[in-house]
mmCIF file of C-alpha atoms in Angstrom:
data_model
loop_
_atom_site.group_PDB
_atom_site.id
_atom_site.type_symbol
_atom_site.label_atom_id
_atom_site.label_comp_id
_atom_site.label_asym_id
_atom_site.label_seq_id
_atom_site.Cartn_x
_atom_site.Cartn_y
_atom_site.Cartn_z
ATOM 1 C CA MET F 3 -0.163 0.380 0.426
ATOM 2 C CA LYS F 4 1.319 3.219 -0.903
ATOM 3 C CA VAL F 5 0.140 7.100 0.000
ATOM 4 C CA MET F 6 1.570 9.796 -1.856
ATOM 5 C CA VAL F 7 -0.754 13.195 -1.321
ATOM 6 C CA THR F 8 0.493 16.466 -3.037
ATOM 7 C CA LYS F 9 0.152 19.433 -0.659
ATOM 8 C CA GLU F 10 -1.762 20.750 -3.376
ATOM 9 C CA TRP F 11 -4.894 18.382 -3.001
ATOM 10 C CA CYS F 12 -4.940 18.221 0.904
ATOM 11 C CA ARG F 13 -5.363 22.432 0.594
ATOM 12 C CA ALA F 14 -8.069 21.227 -1.946
ATOM 13 C CA LYS F 15 -8.988 18.897 0.020
ATOM 14 C CA ALA F 16 -9.444 20.717 3.673
ATOM 15 C CA ARG F 17 -11.135 23.797 1.786
ATOM 16 C CA LEU F 18 -14.014 21.065 0.569
ATOM 17 C CA GLU F 19 -13.798 19.226 4.428
ATOM 18 C CA GLU F 20 -14.676 22.966 5.594
ATOM 19 C CA ASP F 21 -16.419 22.427 9.760
ATOM 20 C CA ALA F 22 -17.246 19.089 8.916
ATOM 21 C CA GLU F 23 -18.064 16.491 11.717
ATOM 22 C CA VAL F 24 -16.388 12.977 10.271
ATOM 23 C CA GLY F 25 -17.405 9.929 12.691
ATOM 24 C CA VAL F 26 -17.900 6.857 11.815
ATOM 25 C CA GLY F 27 -19.324 3.449 13.626
ATOM 26 C CA LEU F 28 -21.235 2.785 17.086
ATOM 27 C CA LEU F 29 -17.957 3.409 18.856
ATOM 28 C CA ALA F 30 -17.579 6.935 17.944
ATOM 29 C CA LEU F 31 -20.348 7.592 19.479
ATOM 30 C CA ASP F 32 -20.330 9.879 22.102
ATOM 31 C CA PRO F 33 -21.788 10.537 26.239
ATOM 32 C CA LEU F 34 -24.970 9.305 27.118
ATOM 33 C CA ALA F 35 -27.216 12.462 26.710
ATOM 34 C CA GLU F 36 -29.660 11.683 30.341
ATOM 35 C CA SER F 37 -25.580 11.610 31.818
ATOM 36 C CA CYS F 38 -24.638 15.167 31.559
ATOM 37 C CA ALA F 39 -28.624 16.549 32.423
ATOM 38 C CA PRO F 40 -28.546 19.003 34.462
ATOM 39 C CA ARG F 41 -27.897 17.758 38.284
ATOM 40 C CA HIS F 42 -30.269 17.824 41.009
ATOM 41 C CA GLU F 43 -29.684 16.323 44.386
ATOM 42 C CA GLU F 44 -26.038 17.878 46.380
ATOM 43 C CA GLU F 45 -26.153 14.292 48.203
ATOM 44 C CA PRO F 46 -23.102 13.017 46.083
ATOM 45 C CA GLN F 47 -21.281 15.855 46.151
ATOM 46 C CA ILE F 48 -20.948 15.982 48.964
ATOM 47 C CA ALA F 49 -19.814 12.105 49.137
ATOM 48 C CA PHE F 50 -17.541 12.923 46.974
ATOM 49 C CA SER F 51 -15.927 15.587 48.731
ATOM 50 C CA ARG F 52 -15.371 12.733 52.021
ATOM 51 C CA PHE F 53 -14.666 10.143 48.985
ATOM 52 C CA VAL F 54 -11.394 11.896 48.497
ATOM 53 C CA GLN F 55 -10.063 12.995 51.488
ATOM 54 C CA LEU F 56 -11.042 9.947 53.234
ATOM 55 C CA MET F 57 -9.103 7.943 50.060
ATOM 56 C CA ARG F 58 -6.113 10.661 50.600
ATOM 57 C CA ARG F 59 -5.957 9.559 54.010
ATOM 58 C CA LYS F 60 -5.700 6.170 53.375
ATOM 59 C CA LYS F 61 -3.224 6.942 50.912
ATOM 60 C CA LYS F 62 -1.257 8.526 54.156
ATOM 61 C CA LEU F 63 -1.170 11.271 51.658
ATOM 62 C CA SER F 64 -1.398 14.532 52.433
ATOM 63 C CA VAL F 65 -3.708 17.054 50.224
ATOM 64 C CA GLU F 66 -0.088 19.350 48.472
ATOM 65 C CA GLU F 67 1.235 15.040 48.137
ATOM 66 C CA LEU F 68 -2.360 14.052 45.892
ATOM 67 C CA ALA F 69 -1.677 16.774 43.815
ATOM 68 C CA GLU F 70 1.423 16.047 43.129
ATOM 69 C CA GLU F 71 0.821 12.293 42.475
ATOM 70 C CA ALA F 72 -2.512 12.991 40.058
ATOM 71 C CA ASP F 73 -0.578 15.582 38.797
ATOM 72 C CA LEU F 74 -4.247 18.459 39.983
ATOM 73 C CA ASP F 75 -4.467 21.515 41.049
ATOM 74 C CA LEU F 76 -3.397 21.799 44.857
ATOM 75 C CA GLY F 77 -6.296 24.496 45.341
ATOM 76 C CA GLU F 78 -8.973 22.706 43.423
ATOM 77 C CA LEU F 79 -7.920 19.415 45.556
ATOM 78 C CA VAL F 80 -8.599 21.940 48.488
ATOM 79 C CA SER F 81 -11.340 23.168 47.823
ATOM 80 C CA ILE F 82 -12.909 19.628 46.502
ATOM 81 C CA GLU F 83 -11.756 18.740 50.450
ATOM 82 C CA GLU F 84 -13.564 21.697 52.023
ATOM 83 C CA ASN F 85 -16.920 20.569 49.376
ATOM 84 C CA MET F 86 -16.590 24.543 47.934
ATOM 85 C CA HIS F 87 -16.120 22.904 44.826
ATOM 86 C CA ARG F 88 -19.399 22.928 42.999
ATOM 87 C CA ASP F 89 -18.754 21.613 39.370
ATOM 88 C CA PRO F 90 -15.047 19.908 39.571
ATOM 89 C CA GLU F 91 -12.857 19.835 36.263
ATOM 90 C CA PRO F 92 -13.139 16.596 33.930
ATOM 91 C CA ARG F 93 -10.184 16.062 33.775
ATOM 92 C CA THR F 94 -9.718 16.196 38.063
ATOM 93 C CA VAL F 95 -12.408 13.460 38.282
ATOM 94 C CA TYR F 96 -10.484 11.355 36.344
ATOM 95 C CA GLN F 97 -7.017 11.516 37.065
ATOM 96 C CA LEU F 98 -8.591 11.486 41.012
ATOM 97 C CA ALA F 99 -10.782 8.222 39.427
ATOM 98 C CA LYS F 100 -6.844 6.802 37.962
ATOM 99 C CA THR F 101 -5.057 7.637 41.288
ATOM 100 C CA PHE F 102 -7.896 5.706 43.305
ATOM 101 C CA GLY F 103 -8.243 3.094 40.963
ATOM 102 C CA VAL F 104 -11.683 3.468 41.489
ATOM 103 C CA PRO F 105 -14.031 3.297 37.997
ATOM 104 C CA ILE F 106 -14.626 7.223 36.416
ATOM 105 C CA LYS F 107 -18.064 6.416 35.543
ATOM 106 C CA LYS F 108 -19.356 6.173 38.874
ATOM 107 C CA LEU F 109 -16.954 8.788 40.495
ATOM 108 C CA SER F 110 -18.409 11.257 37.631
ATOM 109 C CA GLN F 111 -22.000 10.782 39.407
ATOM 110 C CA LEU F 112 -20.233 11.158 42.819
ATOM 111 C CA ALA F 113 -19.365 14.216 41.611
ATOM 112 C CA GLY F 114 -22.530 15.430 40.433
ATOM 113 C CA LEU F 115 -20.421 15.510 36.643
ATOM 114 C CA VAL F 116 -22.676 12.892 35.192
ATOM 115 C CA VAL F 117 -26.435 11.782 37.105
ATOM 116 C CA ALA F 118 -26.555 7.850 38.468
ATOM 117 C CA ARG F 119 -29.049 6.178 37.016
ATOM 118 C CA ASP F 120 -29.169 3.707 39.841
ATOM 119 C CA PRO F 121 -31.349 5.605 42.526
ATOM 120 C CA GLY F 122 -29.816 3.682 45.296
ATOM 121 C CA PHE F 123 -26.318 4.678 44.494
ATOM 122 C CA SER F 124 -27.373 8.138 45.647
ATOM 123 C CA GLN F 125 -28.673 6.284 49.252
ATOM 124 C CA GLU F 126 -25.696 4.841 48.870
ATOM 125 C CA ALA F 127 -23.453 7.685 48.580
ATOM 126 C CA LEU F 128 -25.360 9.777 51.438
ATOM 127 C CA ARG F 129 -25.066 6.816 53.678
ATOM 128 C CA PHE F 130 -21.583 6.633 53.101
ATOM 129 C CA ALA F 131 -21.207 10.728 54.057
ATOM 130 C CA ALA F 132 -23.021 9.897 57.181
ATOM 131 C CA ARG F 133 -20.916 7.829 58.424
ATOM 132 C CA SER F 134 -18.110 9.377 57.536
ATOM 133 C CA GLU F 135 -15.796 12.325 59.909
ATOM 134 C CA PRO F 136 -13.249 14.345 58.859
ATOM 135 C CA ILE F 137 -10.727 13.705 60.942
ATOM 136 C CA GLU F 138 -7.308 13.151 61.738
ATOM 137 C CA LYS F 139 -6.678 8.540 60.694
ATOM 138 C CA LEU F 140 -9.333 6.953 59.715
ATOM 139 C CA THR F 141 -11.178 4.580 62.471
ATOM 140 C CA PRO F 142 -12.439 1.526 61.811
ATOM 141 C CA GLU F 143 -15.767 2.558 61.771
ATOM 142 C CA GLU F 144 -15.045 5.067 59.053
ATOM 143 C CA ASN F 145 -12.441 2.363 56.503
ATOM 144 C CA ALA F 146 -15.539 0.080 57.286
ATOM 145 C CA ALA F 147 -17.282 2.394 55.539
ATOM 146 C CA LEU F 148 -15.008 3.434 53.008
ATOM 147 C CA GLU F 149 -14.180 0.086 52.136
ATOM 148 C CA SER F 150 -17.989 -0.709 51.365
ATOM 149 C CA PHE F 151 -18.629 2.592 49.096
ATOM 150 C CA ILE F 152 -15.213 0.810 47.517
ATOM 151 C CA ALA F 153 -17.450 -2.102 46.709
ATOM 152 C CA VAL F 154 -20.271 0.163 45.910
ATOM 153 C CA LEU F 155 -18.277 2.547 43.474
ATOM 154 C CA SER F 156 -16.641 -0.640 41.586
ATOM 155 C CA GLU F 157 -20.398 -3.448 41.384
ATOM 156 C CA THR F 158 -21.835 -3.317 37.837
ATOM 157 C CA SER F 159 -25.516 -2.476 38.133
ATOM 158 C CA GLU F 160 -28.063 -3.821 36.481
ATOM 159 C CA GLU F 161 -28.992 -0.923 34.434
ATOM 160 C CA ASP F 162 -25.186 -0.773 33.803
ATOM 161 C CA GLU F 163 -25.527 -4.647 32.268
ATOM 162 C CA LYS F 164 -28.332 -4.045 30.238
ATOM 163 C CA ALA F 165 -26.914 -1.009 28.512
ATOM 164 C CA ARG F 166 -24.117 -3.454 27.298
ATOM 165 C CA MET U 3 5.037 -5.517 13.821
ATOM 166 C CA SER U 4 6.384 -3.593 11.376
ATOM 167 C CA VAL U 5 4.518 -0.225 11.014
ATOM 168 C CA ASN U 6 4.302 1.975 7.278
ATOM 169 C CA SER U 7 4.120 5.547 7.380
ATOM 170 C CA TRP U 8 3.226 8.073 5.544
ATOM 171 C CA VAL U 9 3.849 12.102 5.181
ATOM 172 C CA VAL U 10 0.394 13.726 4.509
ATOM 173 C CA TYR U 11 -0.686 17.371 5.399
ATOM 174 C CA LEU U 12 -3.048 18.837 8.439
ATOM 175 C CA PHE U 13 -4.307 22.377 7.642
ATOM 176 C CA GLU U 14 -3.788 24.365 10.886
ATOM 177 C CA VAL U 15 -6.634 26.458 11.561
ATOM 178 C CA GLU U 16 -5.227 28.716 13.025
ATOM 179 C CA SER U 17 -2.363 29.599 10.844
ATOM 180 C CA SER U 18 -4.155 28.738 7.803
ATOM 181 C CA GLN U 19 -1.141 26.884 6.785
ATOM 182 C CA LEU U 20 -0.672 23.056 5.813
ATOM 183 C CA VAL U 21 1.617 21.123 8.898
ATOM 184 C CA GLU U 22 2.933 18.294 8.119
ATOM 185 C CA ALA U 23 1.321 15.356 9.689
ATOM 186 C CA GLU U 24 2.184 11.342 9.755
ATOM 187 C CA LEU U 25 -0.477 8.628 8.376
ATOM 188 C CA ARG U 26 0.511 5.217 10.262
ATOM 189 C CA ASP U 27 -0.873 1.916 9.433
ATOM 190 C CA ALA U 28 -1.594 1.323 12.610
ATOM 191 C CA ILE U 29 -3.122 1.857 16.601
ATOM 192 C CA LEU U 30 -0.150 1.913 19.045
ATOM 193 C CA GLU U 31 -0.225 2.038 22.915
ATOM 194 C CA ASP U 32 0.262 5.819 22.505
ATOM 195 C CA GLN U 33 -2.231 6.917 20.822
ATOM 196 C CA LEU U 34 -4.741 4.613 23.444
ATOM 197 C CA GLU U 35 -2.622 7.110 25.605
ATOM 198 C CA ASP U 36 -3.581 9.882 23.860
ATOM 199 C CA TRP U 37 -7.154 8.613 23.427
ATOM 200 C CA GLU U 38 -6.685 7.576 27.644
ATOM 201 C CA ASN U 39 -4.817 10.265 28.818
ATOM 202 C CA HIS U 40 -6.103 13.581 26.242
ATOM 203 C CA TRP U 41 -9.331 12.980 24.344
ATOM 204 C CA GLN U 42 -11.156 11.726 26.308
ATOM 205 C CA PRO U 43 -10.782 14.764 29.359
ATOM 206 C CA GLU U 44 -11.589 16.768 26.637
ATOM 207 C CA LEU U 45 -14.481 15.351 25.805
ATOM 208 C CA TRP U 46 -15.657 15.753 29.132
ATOM 209 C CA SER U 47 -14.932 19.400 29.550
ATOM 210 C CA ALA U 48 -16.391 20.444 25.960
ATOM 211 C CA MET U 49 -19.415 18.468 26.451
ATOM 212 C CA LEU U 50 -20.073 20.252 30.433
ATOM 213 C CA ARG U 51 -19.630 23.047 28.105
ATOM 214 C CA LEU U 52 -22.377 22.429 25.997
ATOM 215 C CA LYS U 53 -24.305 21.036 28.153
ATOM 216 C CA ALA U 54 -24.515 24.655 30.571
ATOM 217 C CA GLN U 55 -24.845 26.110 27.138
ATOM 218 C CA GLY U 56 -27.649 24.121 26.784
ATOM 219 C CA VAL U 57 -26.525 22.687 23.633
ATOM 220 C CA TRP U 58 -25.163 19.208 24.217
ATOM 221 C CA PRO U 59 -25.689 16.530 23.643
ATOM 222 C CA VAL U 60 -28.212 15.948 20.640
ATOM 223 C CA LYS U 61 -30.095 12.606 22.163
ATOM 224 C CA GLN U 62 -30.675 10.641 19.299
ATOM 225 C CA GLU U 63 -26.725 10.956 18.379
ATOM 226 C CA SER U 64 -25.433 10.120 22.214
ATOM 227 C CA ALA U 65 -27.680 7.079 22.516
ATOM 228 C CA HIS U 66 -26.408 3.023 23.631
ATOM 229 C CA TRP U 67 -23.065 4.974 25.232
ATOM 230 C CA ASN U 68 -21.357 3.151 27.674
ATOM 231 C CA TRP U 69 -17.812 4.832 29.500
ATOM 232 C CA GLN U 70 -16.161 1.279 30.248
ATOM 233 C CA ASP U 71 -17.296 -0.283 27.164
ATOM 234 C CA LYS U 72 -15.700 2.619 25.127
ATOM 235 C CA ILE U 73 -12.316 2.142 26.482
ATOM 236 C CA GLN U 74 -12.159 -1.776 26.301
ATOM 237 C CA SER U 75 -13.287 -1.270 22.823
ATOM 238 C CA ILE U 76 -10.723 1.503 22.181
ATOM 239 C CA ARG U 77 -8.090 -0.221 23.874
ATOM 240 C CA SER U 78 -9.194 -3.627 21.859
ATOM 241 C CA LEU U 79 -7.963 -1.947 18.950
ATOM 242 C CA LEU U 80 -4.217 -2.720 18.774
ATOM 243 C CA ALA U 81 -5.534 -6.800 17.404
ATOM 244 C CA TYR U 82 -7.405 -5.218 14.275
ATOM 245 C CA ARG U 83 -6.111 -3.586 10.662
ATOM 246 C CA THR U 84 -5.905 -0.017 11.799
ATOM 247 C CA PHE U 85 -4.817 3.573 11.248
ATOM 248 C CA CYS U 86 -4.023 6.782 12.608
ATOM 249 C CA ILE U 87 -2.711 10.226 12.062
ATOM 250 C CA THR U 88 -0.749 11.883 14.675
ATOM 251 C CA CYS U 89 0.400 15.808 14.523
ATOM 252 C CA GLY U 90 3.353 17.688 17.067
ATOM 253 C CA GLY U 91 2.984 14.967 19.035
ATOM 254 C CA MET U 92 -0.917 14.062 19.179
ATOM 255 C CA THR U 93 -2.580 11.467 17.941
ATOM 256 C CA GLN U 94 -4.966 13.546 15.753
ATOM 257 C CA GLY U 95 -7.559 10.309 14.187
ATOM 258 C CA MET U 96 -8.077 6.947 14.304
ATOM 259 C CA MET U 97 -9.670 4.581 11.876
ATOM 260 C CA GLN U 98 -9.875 0.315 12.065
ATOM 261 C CA VAL U 99 -11.377 -1.604 9.351
ATOM 262 C CA ASP U 100 -12.368 -4.737 8.268
ATOM 263 C CA LEU U 101 -11.215 -6.390 5.209
ATOM 264 C CA THR U 102 -14.251 -9.181 5.186
ATOM 265 C CA LYS U 103 -17.235 -7.773 4.016
ATOM 266 C CA SER U 104 -19.337 -7.281 0.521
ATOM 267 C CA ALA U 105 -20.521 -4.275 -1.347
ATOM 268 C CA ARG U 106 -24.165 -3.622 -0.938
ATOM 269 C CA ILE U 107 -24.891 -0.735 -4.195
ATOM 270 C CA GLU U 108 -26.321 -3.138 -7.138
ATOM 271 C CA SER U 109 -23.588 -2.551 -9.362
ATOM 272 C CA GLN U 110 -20.752 -4.019 -7.075
ATOM 273 C CA LYS U 111 -23.088 -6.326 -5.101
ATOM 274 C CA GLY U 112 -21.156 -9.116 -3.226
ATOM 275 C CA LYS U 113 -17.642 -7.348 -4.246
ATOM 276 C CA PRO U 114 -15.159 -7.145 -1.677
ATOM 277 C CA ILE U 115 -14.686 -3.857 -0.167
ATOM 278 C CA VAL U 116 -12.861 -2.546 2.233
ATOM 279 C CA TYR U 117 -15.313 -1.213 5.655
ATOM 280 C CA ILE U 118 -14.791 1.133 7.972
ATOM 281 C CA ASP U 119 -15.875 -0.504 11.659
ATOM 282 C CA TYR U 120 -14.543 3.215 12.960
ATOM 283 C CA LEU U 121 -13.050 6.699 12.340
ATOM 284 C CA GLU U 122 -12.739 9.227 15.282
ATOM 285 C CA ASN U 123 -11.492 12.392 15.495
ATOM 286 C CA ALA U 124 -9.615 14.128 18.196
ATOM 287 C CA PRO U 125 -12.093 16.255 20.099
ATOM 288 C CA TRP U 126 -10.030 19.157 19.702
ATOM 289 C CA ASN U 127 -10.204 18.963 15.580
ATOM 290 C CA ARG U 128 -14.056 18.318 15.783
ATOM 291 C CA PRO U 129 -15.921 22.142 15.032
ATOM 292 C CA THR U 130 -19.268 21.040 17.259
ATOM 293 C CA LEU U 131 -16.925 20.291 20.259
ATOM 294 C CA ASN U 132 -14.635 22.970 19.711
ATOM 295 C CA ASN U 133 -15.104 25.697 17.366
ATOM 296 C CA PRO U 134 -12.883 26.447 16.055
ATOM 297 C CA ALA U 135 -11.045 23.426 15.030
ATOM 298 C CA ARG U 136 -7.244 22.503 15.148
ATOM 299 C CA TYR U 137 -6.807 20.916 12.542
ATOM 300 C CA ARG U 138 -9.063 19.845 9.049
ATOM 301 C CA ASN U 139 -7.981 16.766 6.975
ATOM 302 C CA VAL U 140 -8.293 14.212 9.513
ATOM 303 C CA GLY U 141 -11.843 12.370 7.998
ATOM 304 C CA THR U 142 -10.608 12.926 4.542
ATOM 305 C CA LEU U 143 -6.762 11.923 4.752
ATOM 306 C CA LEU U 144 -8.442 8.586 6.507
ATOM 307 C CA ILE U 145 -10.942 7.787 4.002
ATOM 308 C CA ARG U 146 -7.837 8.331 1.555
ATOM 309 C CA ALA U 147 -6.214 5.739 3.534
ATOM 310 C CA ALA U 148 -8.778 3.262 3.492
ATOM 311 C CA ILE U 149 -8.903 4.167 -0.335
ATOM 312 C CA GLU U 150 -5.453 3.419 -0.806
ATOM 313 C CA LEU U 151 -5.900 0.126 1.293
ATOM 314 C CA SER U 152 -8.729 -1.158 -1.165
ATOM 315 C CA ARG U 153 -6.531 -0.770 -4.041
ATOM 316 C CA ALA U 154 -3.532 -2.572 -2.193
ATOM 317 C CA GLU U 155 -6.298 -5.370 -1.753
ATOM 318 C CA GLY U 156 -7.222 -5.732 -5.291
ATOM 319 C CA PHE U 157 -10.869 -4.038 -4.081
ATOM 320 C CA LYS U 158 -10.176 -1.515 -6.299
ATOM 321 C CA GLY U 159 -11.327 1.713 -4.331
ATOM 322 C CA ARG U 160 -14.778 -0.155 -3.063
ATOM 323 C CA ILE U 161 -15.086 0.771 0.706
ATOM 324 C CA GLY U 162 -17.937 1.334 2.874
ATOM 325 C CA LEU U 163 -19.243 2.682 6.054
ATOM 326 C CA HIS U 164 -21.908 3.084 8.729
ATOM 327 C CA SER U 165 -21.570 7.372 9.567
ATOM 328 C CA LEU U 166 -22.409 8.969 12.719
ATOM 329 C CA PRO U 167 -25.913 11.439 11.764
ATOM 330 C CA GLN U 168 -23.649 14.509 12.245
ATOM 331 C CA SER U 169 -21.259 12.678 9.733
ATOM 332 C CA ASN U 170 -23.304 12.175 6.901
ATOM 333 C CA ASN U 171 -23.042 15.530 4.802
ATOM 334 C CA PHE U 172 -19.023 14.628 4.973
ATOM 335 C CA TYR U 173 -19.901 11.051 3.204
ATOM 336 C CA ALA U 174 -22.488 11.989 0.861
ATOM 337 C CA SER U 175 -21.222 15.698 -0.407
ATOM 338 C CA LYS U 176 -17.855 15.986 0.575
ATOM 339 C CA CYS U 177 -16.105 12.098 -0.038
ATOM 340 C CA GLY U 178 -19.528 11.599 -3.150
ATOM 341 C CA MET U 179 -20.092 8.301 -1.186
ATOM 342 C CA THR U 180 -23.934 6.640 -2.388
ATOM 343 C CA ASP U 181 -26.184 6.718 0.329
ATOM 344 C CA LEU U 182 -27.998 3.318 0.790
ATOM 345 C CA GLY U 183 -30.220 4.960 3.838
ATOM 346 C CA PRO U 184 -30.822 4.353 6.847
ATOM 347 C CA ASP U 185 -29.659 0.247 7.702
ATOM 348 C CA SER U 186 -31.448 -1.140 11.104
ATOM 349 C CA ASP U 187 -28.620 -3.832 11.633
ATOM 350 C CA CYS U 188 -26.225 -1.175 12.971
ATOM 351 C CA GLN U 189 -29.333 1.150 14.987
ATOM 352 C CA ASN U 190 -30.052 3.059 11.488
ATOM 353 C CA LEU U 191 -27.418 4.360 11.174
ATOM 354 C CA ARG U 192 -26.763 5.565 7.367
ATOM 355 C CA TYR U 193 -24.629 3.196 5.259
ATOM 356 C CA PHE U 194 -22.668 5.002 2.479
ATOM 357 C CA GLU U 195 -20.576 2.967 -0.171
ATOM 358 C CA MET U 196 -17.527 4.146 -2.704
ATOM 359 C CA THR U 197 -17.589 2.800 -5.576
ATOM 360 C CA ILE U 198 -14.539 2.448 -7.923
ATOM 361 C CA ASP U 199 -15.575 5.590 -9.892
ATOM 362 C CA GLN U 200 -16.040 7.231 -7.117
ATOM 363 C CA ALA U 201 -12.998 6.403 -5.289
ATOM 364 C CA ARG U 202 -11.061 7.923 -8.233
ATOM 365 C CA SER U 203 -13.318 11.296 -8.707
ATOM 366 C CA PHE U 204 -12.222 11.690 -4.697
ATOM 367 C CA LEU U 205 -8.495 10.886 -5.810
ATOM 368 C CA GLU U 206 -8.246 14.190 -7.669
ATOM 369 C CA VAL U 207 -7.642 17.316 -6.600
ATOM 370 C CA PRO U 208 -11.103 18.943 -6.519
ATOM 371 C CA LYS U 209 -12.070 22.202 -9.209
ATOM 372 C CA GLU U 210 -12.171 25.135 -6.976
#
């Protein structure tokens, strides 16, 4: 196979292409409409703030160290932990999911970037937030709450299965 | 595994200049890393920005999307015949093709084609997400690659694909492919096919 294109051809084709979209195949589809509907509940976001804080402490990292490890802006991380940050950047959630080893989709739901399709998820998030306190060391109860919530984050909901 | 590469030119919108890029007949780990670490965060940012403006998304085009599935599917591209375009140290577009499909247009029915399973532009090159887009020509050059592969395989330039709804106009008007209408076997995406003559015409320099 040979591909020999000239600049003339490329220039003329670029003019023709203009602002066209070019996606092909189901794999090139974009995210669900429902997944970025406006957020109505605050509970998951409180849990997100608490989750980030507890995971950081479980990893025995300072806020600064976590910011460095996840390649995040320190100010944004502080505001997330103090629950002042209404809309964390998608990249931030993505980096945190990678750093903590939890599914990006569930963490995005927790951060309020997307709406959970499973109503039980919000309840779990709220229960988790209620069970944990932002103190210096993880108590056994907090640790248990964190572990069980990680399990909830990682499990595949029935609806997810149907979507597959 | 040997990877072939060719010099191609993208059109940089900001400078209105052609810039040198590379077309490769493989998707490697680097491309998957670019997809995960750069394409996806950019897509999410654009999505939220457009959501805030009340213009995202068009529901019909977004159905059946699943993050986990997509990640797994993208990673599986390593196992198929694939192409990518890189420029400025970044993956700008990717394509996966299938050589086992047959033509549907009556005049060439049953003849082998290069079927494009998947073609995607980087989010910053998509005008609906990032206006103005960074580079043009990614789609055009990947279609060119599919045609060249078709010729090399003895398929004489015949190719086929299922276009996403927002891309129908590109394949019908800009590439000159034949629109065979919605395909119920592929979630009603429109099926487009290119004949030998249409491929020949695509390879010519378009008239002003």
